mmCIF file of C-alpha atoms in Angstrom:
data_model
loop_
_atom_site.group_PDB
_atom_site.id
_atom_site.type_symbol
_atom_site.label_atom_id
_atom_site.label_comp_id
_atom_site.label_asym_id
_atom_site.label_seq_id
_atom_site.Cartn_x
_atom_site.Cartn_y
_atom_site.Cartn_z
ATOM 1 C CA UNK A 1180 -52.684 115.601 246.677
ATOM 2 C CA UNK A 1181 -51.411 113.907 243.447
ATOM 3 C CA UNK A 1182 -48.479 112.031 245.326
ATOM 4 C CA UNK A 1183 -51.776 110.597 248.000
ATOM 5 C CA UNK A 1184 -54.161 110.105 244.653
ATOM 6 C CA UNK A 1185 -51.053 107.910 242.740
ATOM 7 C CA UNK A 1186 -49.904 106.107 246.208
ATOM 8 C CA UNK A 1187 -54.042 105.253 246.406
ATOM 9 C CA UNK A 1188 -53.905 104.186 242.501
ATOM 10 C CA UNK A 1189 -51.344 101.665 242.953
ATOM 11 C CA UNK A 1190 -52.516 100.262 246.500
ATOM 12 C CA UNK A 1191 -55.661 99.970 244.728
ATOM 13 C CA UNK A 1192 -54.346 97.874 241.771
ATOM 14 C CA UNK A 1193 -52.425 95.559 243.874
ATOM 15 C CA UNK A 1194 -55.701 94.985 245.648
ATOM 16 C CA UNK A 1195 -57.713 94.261 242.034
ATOM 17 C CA UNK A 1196 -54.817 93.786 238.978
ATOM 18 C CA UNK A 1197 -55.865 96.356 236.009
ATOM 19 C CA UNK A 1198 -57.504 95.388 233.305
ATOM 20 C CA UNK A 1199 -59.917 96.418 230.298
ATOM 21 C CA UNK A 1200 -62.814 96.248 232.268
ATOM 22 C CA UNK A 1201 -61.704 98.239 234.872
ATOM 23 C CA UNK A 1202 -60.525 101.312 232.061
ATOM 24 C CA UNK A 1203 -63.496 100.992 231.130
ATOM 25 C CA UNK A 1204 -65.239 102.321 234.505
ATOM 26 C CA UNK A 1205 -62.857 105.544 234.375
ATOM 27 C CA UNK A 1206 -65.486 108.803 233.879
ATOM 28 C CA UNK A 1207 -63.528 109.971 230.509
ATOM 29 C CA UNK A 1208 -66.573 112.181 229.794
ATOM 30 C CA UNK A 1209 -65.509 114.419 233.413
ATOM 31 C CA UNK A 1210 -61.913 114.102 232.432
ATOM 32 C CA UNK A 1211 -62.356 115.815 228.880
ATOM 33 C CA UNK A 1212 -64.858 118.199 230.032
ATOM 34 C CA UNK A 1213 -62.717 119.077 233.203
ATOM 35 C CA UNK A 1214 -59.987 119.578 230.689
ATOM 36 C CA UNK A 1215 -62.054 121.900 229.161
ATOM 37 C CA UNK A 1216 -63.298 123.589 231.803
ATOM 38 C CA UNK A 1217 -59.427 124.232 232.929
ATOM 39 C CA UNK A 1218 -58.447 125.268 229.686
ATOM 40 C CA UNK A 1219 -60.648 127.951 228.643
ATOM 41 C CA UNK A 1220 -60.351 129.436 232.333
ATOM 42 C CA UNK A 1221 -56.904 129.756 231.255
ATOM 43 C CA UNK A 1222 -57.783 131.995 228.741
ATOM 44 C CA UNK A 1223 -60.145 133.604 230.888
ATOM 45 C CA UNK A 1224 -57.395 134.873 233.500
ATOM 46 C CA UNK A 1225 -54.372 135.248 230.594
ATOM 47 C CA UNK A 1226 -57.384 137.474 228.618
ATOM 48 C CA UNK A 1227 -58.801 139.393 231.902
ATOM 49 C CA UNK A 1228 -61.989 138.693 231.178
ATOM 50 C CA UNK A 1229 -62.869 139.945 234.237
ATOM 51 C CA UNK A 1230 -61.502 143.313 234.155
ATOM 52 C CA UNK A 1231 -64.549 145.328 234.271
ATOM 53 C CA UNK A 1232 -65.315 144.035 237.698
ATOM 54 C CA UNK A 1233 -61.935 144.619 238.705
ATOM 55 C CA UNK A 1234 -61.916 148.122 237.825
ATOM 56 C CA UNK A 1235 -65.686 148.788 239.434
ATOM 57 C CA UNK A 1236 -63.953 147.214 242.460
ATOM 58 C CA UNK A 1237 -61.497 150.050 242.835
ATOM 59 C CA UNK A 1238 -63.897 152.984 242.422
ATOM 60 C CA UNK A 1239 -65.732 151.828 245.384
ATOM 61 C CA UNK A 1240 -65.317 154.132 248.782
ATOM 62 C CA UNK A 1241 -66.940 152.226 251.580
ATOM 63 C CA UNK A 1242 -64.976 149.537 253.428
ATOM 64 C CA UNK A 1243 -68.568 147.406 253.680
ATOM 65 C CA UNK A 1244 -69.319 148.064 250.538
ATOM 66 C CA UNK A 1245 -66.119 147.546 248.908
ATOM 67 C CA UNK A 1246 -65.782 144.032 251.351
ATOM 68 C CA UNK A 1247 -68.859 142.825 250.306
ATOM 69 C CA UNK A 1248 -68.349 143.787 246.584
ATOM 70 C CA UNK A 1249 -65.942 141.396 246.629
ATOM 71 C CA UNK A 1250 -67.014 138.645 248.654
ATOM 72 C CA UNK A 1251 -70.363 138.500 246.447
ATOM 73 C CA UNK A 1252 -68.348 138.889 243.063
ATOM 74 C CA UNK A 1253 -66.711 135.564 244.059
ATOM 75 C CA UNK A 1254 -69.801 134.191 245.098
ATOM 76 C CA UNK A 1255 -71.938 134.912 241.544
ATOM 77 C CA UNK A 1256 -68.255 134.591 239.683
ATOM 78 C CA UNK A 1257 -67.805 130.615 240.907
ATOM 79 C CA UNK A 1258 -71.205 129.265 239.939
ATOM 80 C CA UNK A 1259 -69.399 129.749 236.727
ATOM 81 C CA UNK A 1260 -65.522 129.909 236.289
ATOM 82 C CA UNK A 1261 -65.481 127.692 239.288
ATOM 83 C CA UNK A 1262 -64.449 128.505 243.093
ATOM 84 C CA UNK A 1263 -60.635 127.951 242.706
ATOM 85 C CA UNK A 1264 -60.854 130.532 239.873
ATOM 86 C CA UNK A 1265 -62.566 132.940 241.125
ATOM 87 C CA UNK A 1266 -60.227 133.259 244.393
ATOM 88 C CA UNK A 1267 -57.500 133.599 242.209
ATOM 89 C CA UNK A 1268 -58.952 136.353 240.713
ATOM 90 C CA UNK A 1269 -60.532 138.288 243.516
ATOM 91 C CA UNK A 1270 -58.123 137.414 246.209
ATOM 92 C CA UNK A 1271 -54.935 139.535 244.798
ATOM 93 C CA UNK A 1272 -57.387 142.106 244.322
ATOM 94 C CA UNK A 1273 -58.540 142.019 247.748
ATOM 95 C CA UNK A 1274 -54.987 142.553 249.161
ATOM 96 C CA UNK A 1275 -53.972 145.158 246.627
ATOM 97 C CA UNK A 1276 -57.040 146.999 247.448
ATOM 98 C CA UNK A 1277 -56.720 147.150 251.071
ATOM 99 C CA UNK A 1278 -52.876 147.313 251.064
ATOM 100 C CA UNK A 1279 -53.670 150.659 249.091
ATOM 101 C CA UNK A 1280 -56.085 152.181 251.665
ATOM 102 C CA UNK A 1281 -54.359 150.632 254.952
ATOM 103 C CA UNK A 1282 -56.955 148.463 255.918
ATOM 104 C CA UNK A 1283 -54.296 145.952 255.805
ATOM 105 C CA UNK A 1284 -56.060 144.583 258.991
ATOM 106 C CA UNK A 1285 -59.276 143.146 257.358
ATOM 107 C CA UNK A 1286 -57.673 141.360 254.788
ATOM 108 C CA UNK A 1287 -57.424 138.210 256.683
ATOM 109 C CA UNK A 1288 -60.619 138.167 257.576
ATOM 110 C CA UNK A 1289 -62.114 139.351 254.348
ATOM 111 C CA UNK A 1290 -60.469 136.929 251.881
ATOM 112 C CA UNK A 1291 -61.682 134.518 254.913
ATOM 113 C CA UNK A 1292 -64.956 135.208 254.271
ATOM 114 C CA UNK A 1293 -64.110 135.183 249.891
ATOM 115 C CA UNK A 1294 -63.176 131.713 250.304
ATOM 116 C CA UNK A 1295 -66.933 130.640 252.245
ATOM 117 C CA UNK A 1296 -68.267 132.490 249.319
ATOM 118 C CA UNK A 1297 -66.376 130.490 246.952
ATOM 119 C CA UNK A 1298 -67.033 127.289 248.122
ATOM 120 C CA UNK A 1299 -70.809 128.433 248.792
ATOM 121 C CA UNK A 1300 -71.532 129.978 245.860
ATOM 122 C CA UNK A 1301 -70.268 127.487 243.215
ATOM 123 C CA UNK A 1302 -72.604 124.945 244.750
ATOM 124 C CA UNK A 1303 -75.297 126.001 242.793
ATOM 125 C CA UNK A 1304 -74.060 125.331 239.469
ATOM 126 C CA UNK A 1305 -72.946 121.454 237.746
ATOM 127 C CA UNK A 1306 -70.207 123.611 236.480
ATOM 128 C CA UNK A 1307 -69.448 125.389 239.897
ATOM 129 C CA UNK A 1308 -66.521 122.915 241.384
ATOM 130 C CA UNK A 1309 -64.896 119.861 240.074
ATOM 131 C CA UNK A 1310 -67.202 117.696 242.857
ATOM 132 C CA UNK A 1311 -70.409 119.349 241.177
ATOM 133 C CA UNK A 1312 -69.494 118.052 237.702
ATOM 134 C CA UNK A 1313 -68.663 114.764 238.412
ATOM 135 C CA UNK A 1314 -71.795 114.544 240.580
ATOM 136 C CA UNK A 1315 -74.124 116.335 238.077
ATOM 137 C CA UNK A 1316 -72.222 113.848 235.122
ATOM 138 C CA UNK A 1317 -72.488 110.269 237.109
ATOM 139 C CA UNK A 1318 -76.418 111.090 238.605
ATOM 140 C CA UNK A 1319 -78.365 111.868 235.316
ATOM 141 C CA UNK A 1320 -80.441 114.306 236.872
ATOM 142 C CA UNK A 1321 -81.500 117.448 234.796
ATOM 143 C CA UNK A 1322 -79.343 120.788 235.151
ATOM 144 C CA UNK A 1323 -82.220 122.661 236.243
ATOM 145 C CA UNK A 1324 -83.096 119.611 239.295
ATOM 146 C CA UNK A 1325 -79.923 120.193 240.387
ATOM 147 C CA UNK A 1326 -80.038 123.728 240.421
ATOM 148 C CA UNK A 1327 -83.521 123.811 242.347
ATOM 149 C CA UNK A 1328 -82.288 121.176 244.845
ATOM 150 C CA UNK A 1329 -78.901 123.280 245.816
ATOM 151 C CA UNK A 1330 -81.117 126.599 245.798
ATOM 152 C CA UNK A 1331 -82.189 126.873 249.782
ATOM 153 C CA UNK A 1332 -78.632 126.008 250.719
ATOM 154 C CA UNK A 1333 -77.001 128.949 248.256
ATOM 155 C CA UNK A 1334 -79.643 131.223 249.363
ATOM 156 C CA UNK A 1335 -79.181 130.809 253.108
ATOM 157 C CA UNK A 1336 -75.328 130.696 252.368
ATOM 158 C CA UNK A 1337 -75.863 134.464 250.884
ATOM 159 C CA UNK A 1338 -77.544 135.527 253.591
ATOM 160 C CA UNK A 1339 -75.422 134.952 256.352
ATOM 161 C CA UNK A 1340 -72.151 136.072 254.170
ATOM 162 C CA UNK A 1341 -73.868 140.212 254.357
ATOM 163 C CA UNK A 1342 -74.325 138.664 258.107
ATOM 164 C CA UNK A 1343 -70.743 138.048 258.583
ATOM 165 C CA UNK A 1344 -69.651 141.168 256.802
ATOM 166 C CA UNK A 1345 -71.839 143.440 258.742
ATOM 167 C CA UNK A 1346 -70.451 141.954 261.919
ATOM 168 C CA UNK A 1347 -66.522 142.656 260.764
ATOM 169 C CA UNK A 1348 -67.187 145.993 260.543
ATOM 170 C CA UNK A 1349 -69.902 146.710 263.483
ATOM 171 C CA UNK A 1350 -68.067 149.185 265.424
ATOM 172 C CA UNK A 1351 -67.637 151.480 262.014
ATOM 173 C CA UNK A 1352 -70.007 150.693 259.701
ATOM 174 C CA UNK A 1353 -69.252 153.629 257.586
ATOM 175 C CA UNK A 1354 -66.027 152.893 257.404
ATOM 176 C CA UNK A 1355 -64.338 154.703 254.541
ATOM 177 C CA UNK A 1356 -61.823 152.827 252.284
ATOM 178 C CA UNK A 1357 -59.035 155.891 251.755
ATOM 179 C CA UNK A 1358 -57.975 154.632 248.027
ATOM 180 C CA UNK A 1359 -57.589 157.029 246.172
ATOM 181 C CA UNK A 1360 -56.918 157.585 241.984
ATOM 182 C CA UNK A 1361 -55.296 154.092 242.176
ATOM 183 C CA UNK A 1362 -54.945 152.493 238.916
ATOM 184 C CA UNK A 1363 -53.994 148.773 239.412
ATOM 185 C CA UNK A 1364 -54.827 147.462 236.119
ATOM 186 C CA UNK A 1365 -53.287 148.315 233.005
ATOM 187 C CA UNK A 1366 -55.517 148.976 229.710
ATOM 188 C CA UNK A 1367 -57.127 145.828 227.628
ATOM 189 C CA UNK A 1368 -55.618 145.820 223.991
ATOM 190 C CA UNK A 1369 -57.309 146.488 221.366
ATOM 191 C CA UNK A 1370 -55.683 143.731 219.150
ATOM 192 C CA UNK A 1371 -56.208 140.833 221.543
ATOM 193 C CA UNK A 1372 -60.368 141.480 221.197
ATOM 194 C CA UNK A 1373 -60.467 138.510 219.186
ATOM 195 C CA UNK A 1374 -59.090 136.051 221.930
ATOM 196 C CA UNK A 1375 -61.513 137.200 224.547
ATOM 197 C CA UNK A 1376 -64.570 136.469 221.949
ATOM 198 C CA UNK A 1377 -63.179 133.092 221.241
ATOM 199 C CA UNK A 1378 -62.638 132.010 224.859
ATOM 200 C CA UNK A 1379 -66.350 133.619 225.666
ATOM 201 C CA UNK A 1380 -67.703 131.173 222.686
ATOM 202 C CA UNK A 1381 -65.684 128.513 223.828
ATOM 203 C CA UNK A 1382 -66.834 128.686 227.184
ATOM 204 C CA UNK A 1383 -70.749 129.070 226.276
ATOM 205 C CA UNK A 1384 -70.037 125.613 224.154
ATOM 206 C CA UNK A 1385 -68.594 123.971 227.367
ATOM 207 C CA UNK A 1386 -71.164 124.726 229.153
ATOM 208 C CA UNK A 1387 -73.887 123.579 226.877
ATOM 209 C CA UNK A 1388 -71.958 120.479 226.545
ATOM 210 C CA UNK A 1389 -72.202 119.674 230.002
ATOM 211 C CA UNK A 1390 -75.754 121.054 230.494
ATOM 212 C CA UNK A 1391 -77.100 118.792 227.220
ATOM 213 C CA UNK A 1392 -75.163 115.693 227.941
ATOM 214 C CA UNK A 1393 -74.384 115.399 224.525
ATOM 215 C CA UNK A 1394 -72.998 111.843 223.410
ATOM 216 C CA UNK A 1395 -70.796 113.965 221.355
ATOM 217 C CA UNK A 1396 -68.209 115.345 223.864
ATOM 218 C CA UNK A 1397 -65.607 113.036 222.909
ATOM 219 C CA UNK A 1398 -65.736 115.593 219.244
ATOM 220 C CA UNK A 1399 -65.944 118.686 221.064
ATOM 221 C CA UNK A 1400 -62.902 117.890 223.821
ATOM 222 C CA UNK A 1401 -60.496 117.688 220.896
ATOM 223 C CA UNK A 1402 -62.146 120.859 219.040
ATOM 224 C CA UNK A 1403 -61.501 123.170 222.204
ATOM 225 C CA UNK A 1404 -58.100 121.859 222.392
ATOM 226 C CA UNK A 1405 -57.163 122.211 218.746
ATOM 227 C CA UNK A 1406 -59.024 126.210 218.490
ATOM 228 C CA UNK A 1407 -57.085 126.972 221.572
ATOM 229 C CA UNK A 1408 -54.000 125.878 220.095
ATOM 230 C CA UNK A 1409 -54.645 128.410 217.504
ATOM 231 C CA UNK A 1410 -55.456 130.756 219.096
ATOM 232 C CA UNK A 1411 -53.187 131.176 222.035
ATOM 233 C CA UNK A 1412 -50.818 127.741 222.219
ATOM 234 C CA UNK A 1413 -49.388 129.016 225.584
ATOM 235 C CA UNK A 1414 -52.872 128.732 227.592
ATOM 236 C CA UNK A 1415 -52.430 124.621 226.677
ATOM 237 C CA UNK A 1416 -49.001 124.792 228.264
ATOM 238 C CA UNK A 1417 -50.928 126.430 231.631
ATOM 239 C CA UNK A 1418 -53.923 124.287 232.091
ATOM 240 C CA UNK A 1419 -53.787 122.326 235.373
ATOM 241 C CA UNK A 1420 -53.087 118.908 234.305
ATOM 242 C CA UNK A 1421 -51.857 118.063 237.974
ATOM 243 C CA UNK A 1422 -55.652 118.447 239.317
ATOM 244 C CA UNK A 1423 -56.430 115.817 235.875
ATOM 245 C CA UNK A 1424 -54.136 113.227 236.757
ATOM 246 C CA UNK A 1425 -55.004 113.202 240.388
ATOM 247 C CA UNK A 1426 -58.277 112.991 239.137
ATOM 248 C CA UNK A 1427 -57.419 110.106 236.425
ATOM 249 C CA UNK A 1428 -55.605 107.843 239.885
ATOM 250 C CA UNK A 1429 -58.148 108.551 242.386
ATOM 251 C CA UNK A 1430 -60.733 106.884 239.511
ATOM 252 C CA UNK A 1431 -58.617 104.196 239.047
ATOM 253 C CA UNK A 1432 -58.818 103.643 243.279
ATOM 254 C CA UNK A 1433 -62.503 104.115 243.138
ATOM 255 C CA UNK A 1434 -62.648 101.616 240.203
ATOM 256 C CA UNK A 1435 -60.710 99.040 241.990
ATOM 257 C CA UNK A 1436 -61.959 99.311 245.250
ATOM 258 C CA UNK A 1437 -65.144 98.883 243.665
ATOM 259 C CA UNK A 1438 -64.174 95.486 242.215
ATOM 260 C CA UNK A 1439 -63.255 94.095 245.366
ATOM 261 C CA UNK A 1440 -66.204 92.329 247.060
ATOM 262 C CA UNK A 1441 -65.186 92.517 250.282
ATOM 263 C CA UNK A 1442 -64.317 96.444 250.190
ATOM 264 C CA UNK A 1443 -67.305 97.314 248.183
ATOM 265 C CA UNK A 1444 -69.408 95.385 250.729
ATOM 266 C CA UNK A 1445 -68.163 96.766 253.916
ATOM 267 C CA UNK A 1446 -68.453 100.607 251.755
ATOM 268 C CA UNK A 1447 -71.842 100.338 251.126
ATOM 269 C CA UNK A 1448 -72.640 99.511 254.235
ATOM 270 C CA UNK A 1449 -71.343 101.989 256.169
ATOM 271 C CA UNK A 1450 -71.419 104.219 253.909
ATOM 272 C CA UNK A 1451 -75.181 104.248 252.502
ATOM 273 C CA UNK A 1452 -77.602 106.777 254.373
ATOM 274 C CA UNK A 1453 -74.646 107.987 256.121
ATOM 275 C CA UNK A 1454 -73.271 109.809 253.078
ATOM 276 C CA UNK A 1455 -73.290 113.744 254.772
ATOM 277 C CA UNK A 1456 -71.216 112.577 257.466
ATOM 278 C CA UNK A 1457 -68.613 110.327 255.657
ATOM 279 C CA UNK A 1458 -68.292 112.918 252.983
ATOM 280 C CA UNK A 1459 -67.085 116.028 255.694
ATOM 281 C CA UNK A 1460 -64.457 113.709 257.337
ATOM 282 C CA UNK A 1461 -63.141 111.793 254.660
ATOM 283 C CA UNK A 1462 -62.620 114.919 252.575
ATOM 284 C CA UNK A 1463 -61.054 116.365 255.918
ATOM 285 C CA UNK A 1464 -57.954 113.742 254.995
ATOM 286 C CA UNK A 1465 -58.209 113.721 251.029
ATOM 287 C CA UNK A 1466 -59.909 116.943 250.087
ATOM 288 C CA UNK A 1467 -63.954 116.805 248.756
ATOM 289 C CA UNK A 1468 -63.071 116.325 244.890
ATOM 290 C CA UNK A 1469 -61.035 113.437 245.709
ATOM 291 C CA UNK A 1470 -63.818 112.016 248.513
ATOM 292 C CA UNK A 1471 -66.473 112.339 245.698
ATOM 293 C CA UNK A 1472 -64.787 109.878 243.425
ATOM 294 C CA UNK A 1473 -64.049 107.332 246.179
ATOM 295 C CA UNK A 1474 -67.710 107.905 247.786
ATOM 296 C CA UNK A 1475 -70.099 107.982 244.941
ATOM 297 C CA UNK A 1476 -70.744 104.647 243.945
ATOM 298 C CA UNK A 1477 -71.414 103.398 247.319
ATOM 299 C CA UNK A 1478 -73.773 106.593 247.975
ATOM 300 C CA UNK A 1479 -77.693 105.846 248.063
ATOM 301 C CA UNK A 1480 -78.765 109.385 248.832
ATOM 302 C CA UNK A 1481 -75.985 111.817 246.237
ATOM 303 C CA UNK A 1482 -78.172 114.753 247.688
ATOM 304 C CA UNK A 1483 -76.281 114.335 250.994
ATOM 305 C CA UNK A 1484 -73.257 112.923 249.351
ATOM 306 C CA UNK A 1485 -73.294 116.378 247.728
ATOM 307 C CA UNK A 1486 -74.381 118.906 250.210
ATOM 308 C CA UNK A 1487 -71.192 117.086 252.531
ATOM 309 C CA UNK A 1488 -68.730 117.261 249.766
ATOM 310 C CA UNK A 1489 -69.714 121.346 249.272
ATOM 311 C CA UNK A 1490 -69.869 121.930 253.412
ATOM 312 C CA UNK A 1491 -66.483 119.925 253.698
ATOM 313 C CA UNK A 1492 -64.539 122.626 252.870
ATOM 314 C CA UNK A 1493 -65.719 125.016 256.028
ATOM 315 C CA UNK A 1494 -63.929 122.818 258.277
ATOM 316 C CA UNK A 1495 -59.934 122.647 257.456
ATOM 317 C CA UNK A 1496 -57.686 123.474 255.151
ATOM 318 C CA UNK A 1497 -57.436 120.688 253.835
ATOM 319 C CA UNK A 1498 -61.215 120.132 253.226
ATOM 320 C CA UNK A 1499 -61.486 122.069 249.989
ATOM 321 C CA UNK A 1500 -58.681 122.773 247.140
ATOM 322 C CA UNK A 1501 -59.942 126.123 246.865
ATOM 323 C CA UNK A 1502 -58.889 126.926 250.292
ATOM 324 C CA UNK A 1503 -55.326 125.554 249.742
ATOM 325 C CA UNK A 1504 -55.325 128.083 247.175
ATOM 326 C CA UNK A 1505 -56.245 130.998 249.053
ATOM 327 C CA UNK A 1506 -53.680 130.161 251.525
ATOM 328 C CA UNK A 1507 -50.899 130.128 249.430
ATOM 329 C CA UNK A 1508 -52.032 133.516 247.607
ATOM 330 C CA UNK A 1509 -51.904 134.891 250.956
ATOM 331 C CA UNK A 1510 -49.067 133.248 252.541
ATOM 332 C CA UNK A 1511 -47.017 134.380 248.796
ATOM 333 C CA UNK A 1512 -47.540 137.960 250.155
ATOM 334 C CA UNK A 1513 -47.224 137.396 253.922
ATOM 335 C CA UNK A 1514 -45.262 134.455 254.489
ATOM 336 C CA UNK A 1515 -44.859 135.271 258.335
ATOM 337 C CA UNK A 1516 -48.407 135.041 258.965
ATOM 338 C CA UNK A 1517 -49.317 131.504 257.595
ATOM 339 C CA UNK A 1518 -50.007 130.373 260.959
ATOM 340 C CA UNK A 1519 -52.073 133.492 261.476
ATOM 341 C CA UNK A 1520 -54.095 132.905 258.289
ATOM 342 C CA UNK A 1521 -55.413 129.196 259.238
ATOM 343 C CA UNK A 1522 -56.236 130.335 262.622
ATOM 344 C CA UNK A 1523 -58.491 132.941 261.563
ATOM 345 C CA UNK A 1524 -59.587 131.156 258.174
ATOM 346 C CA UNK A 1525 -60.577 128.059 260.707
ATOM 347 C CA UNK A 1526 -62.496 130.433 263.460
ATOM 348 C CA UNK A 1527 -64.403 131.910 260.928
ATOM 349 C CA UNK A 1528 -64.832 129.012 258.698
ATOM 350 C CA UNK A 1529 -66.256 127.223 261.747
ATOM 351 C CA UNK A 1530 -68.830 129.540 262.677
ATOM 352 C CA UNK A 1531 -70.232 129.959 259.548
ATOM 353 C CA UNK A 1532 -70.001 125.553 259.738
ATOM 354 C CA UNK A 1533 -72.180 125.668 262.698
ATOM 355 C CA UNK A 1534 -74.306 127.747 260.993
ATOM 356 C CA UNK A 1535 -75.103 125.881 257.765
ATOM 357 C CA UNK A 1536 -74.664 122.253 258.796
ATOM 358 C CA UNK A 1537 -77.302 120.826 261.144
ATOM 359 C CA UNK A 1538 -80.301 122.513 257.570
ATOM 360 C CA UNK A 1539 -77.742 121.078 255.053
ATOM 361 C CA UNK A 1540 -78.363 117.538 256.815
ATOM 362 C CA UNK A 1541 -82.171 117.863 256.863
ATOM 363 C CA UNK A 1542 -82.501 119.505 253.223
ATOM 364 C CA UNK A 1543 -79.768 116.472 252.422
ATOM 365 C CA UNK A 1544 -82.559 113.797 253.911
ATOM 366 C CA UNK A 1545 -84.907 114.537 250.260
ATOM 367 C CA UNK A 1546 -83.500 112.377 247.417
ATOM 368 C CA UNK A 1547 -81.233 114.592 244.769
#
């Protein structure tokens, strides 16, 4: 994805040479709180913030229970650490926990169904997925708007995910999960309490930075960065800077392209009022966080630009990040059965598609 988002970059300034203006019409406010956002999630996994969930998750005894435990912990969980996060969290645990009780047969399906919660679930949120905060920062709209207007589609999303996890386990519904006394977490320490509380206070500030809209982000970008330096220098050193510089040339490509009269017109005609459908496929080629830069400023209706961008990834592989991510933490443990996972990732993926698409489009068809 960075090598296509550079390759677009420079296409894109042969098309319109760079200049001033054109820096100018780079988001910096979505760079520096993406940065943010990366960096204190960081902390959040280094710091295992999230350990009390993990270690409810293993006391659980029913396979539905325990299946949609998880599957609903990464739903709530990416509204707020964001979806690629919270796979990476609950998807290890997922195969630990099953590889534990020999259920080593639902995991496919399972984490399946972990990555239509993540992408589902963080839709709710400006903060939920990269696409949502560049959306929520460009449109002006209020954070509770936004919230309201993605409500019916997270709500029906919910719904059918206890659907789809009743139906894996039909024929055994009280299917028991056979772990037993296994510890797979070690103890938090004591002496590390203090970086927790700072990463929880840093987070709550990110988020009221991006809620707020404060004109003052450009002070608070380079205060998270200099307390995290303090506090845990490494966590700097493991923030995803890839995902920022692929976002930093696919602005400069929206920029440009922008500039050019004859692109820009033949965009915003085809792409106006047609803004679900050309956000699903395009982000089928580039991935939705990449389609939502390109897309947006020749989008009328951003509802629809939206609800595409956040159904784009229940079609491929390709049509989410997050679900590149969930196939290489499965494919790290199986890698025989890569083949197997996007089979079974796409079937499933699919039908939950078909499910969710045709009342995205008509809740879309109201302004955002």
């Amino acid at each position: 994805m960075l090598t296509v988002s550079v390759l677009a970059a420079v296409a894109a300034l042969i098309i319109t040479p760079p200049s001033w203006d054109l820096m100018s019409d780079i988001d910096w406010r979505t760079l520096g709180t993406l940065f943010m956002m990366l960096t204190v999630l960081e902390g959040f996994k280094k710091e295992t913030i999230f350990r009390p969930l993990l270690r409810l998750a293993g006391k659980i005894r029913s396979m539905v229970g325990l299946s949609l435990f998880l599957v609903f912990s990464v739903f709530f969980s990416s509204m707020f650490v964001t979806n690629d996060v919270s796979l990476i969290i609950f998807v290890p645990l997922t195969i630990i926990l099953f590889r534990a009780g020999g259920k080593e047969r639902y995991i496919l399906p399972v984490i399946s169904m972990e990555n239509i919660a993540a992408v589902r679930g963080s839709l709710l949120t400006p903060f939920g997925s990269p696409q949502n905060l560049f959306i929520y920062g460009q449109s002006g709209v209020s954070a509770w708007r936004f919230i309201s207007y993605m409500f019916p589609i997270w709500i029906i999303s919910g719904c059918l995910l206890v659907g789809f996890v009743a139906l894996l386990y039909r024929k055994n519904i009280r299917q028991r999960t056979d772990i037993e006394n296994f510890n797979f977490i070690g103890e938090w320490q004591r002496w590390r309490r203090g970086k927790r509380i700072v990463y929880l206070v840093i987070f709550a500030l990110v988020i009221t930075t991006i809620v707020t809209r404060t004109s003052l982000w450009f002070v608070v970008v380079p205060a998270v960065a200099v307390t995290v330096f303090f506090t845990d220098r490494q966590v700097l050193a493991l923030t995803d800077y890839v995902l920022l510089l692929t976002f930093f040339c696919f602005f400069i490509f929206s920029s440009s392209i922008a500039r050019n009269e004859a692109i820009s017109s033949f965009l915003s005609g085809a792409v106006a009022n047609n803004e679900y459908l050309w956000s699903i496929l395009l982000s089928q080629a580039i991935s939705n966080v990449p389609a939502a830069i390109v897309l947006y400023p020749f989008a009328v209706n951003r509802g629809a630009l939206l609800y595409g961008l956040d159904s784009a990834g229940l079609c491929t592989l390709i049509g989410s990040l997050a679900s590149v991510i969930n196939y290489r933490l499965y494919v790290r443990e199986y890698p025989q059965n890569g083949r197997k996972f996007i089979l079974v990732f796409t079937l499933i993926s699919l039908a939950f598609f078909a499910l969710v698409a045709v009342p995205g489009y008509f809740i879309s068809l109201s302004p955002l």
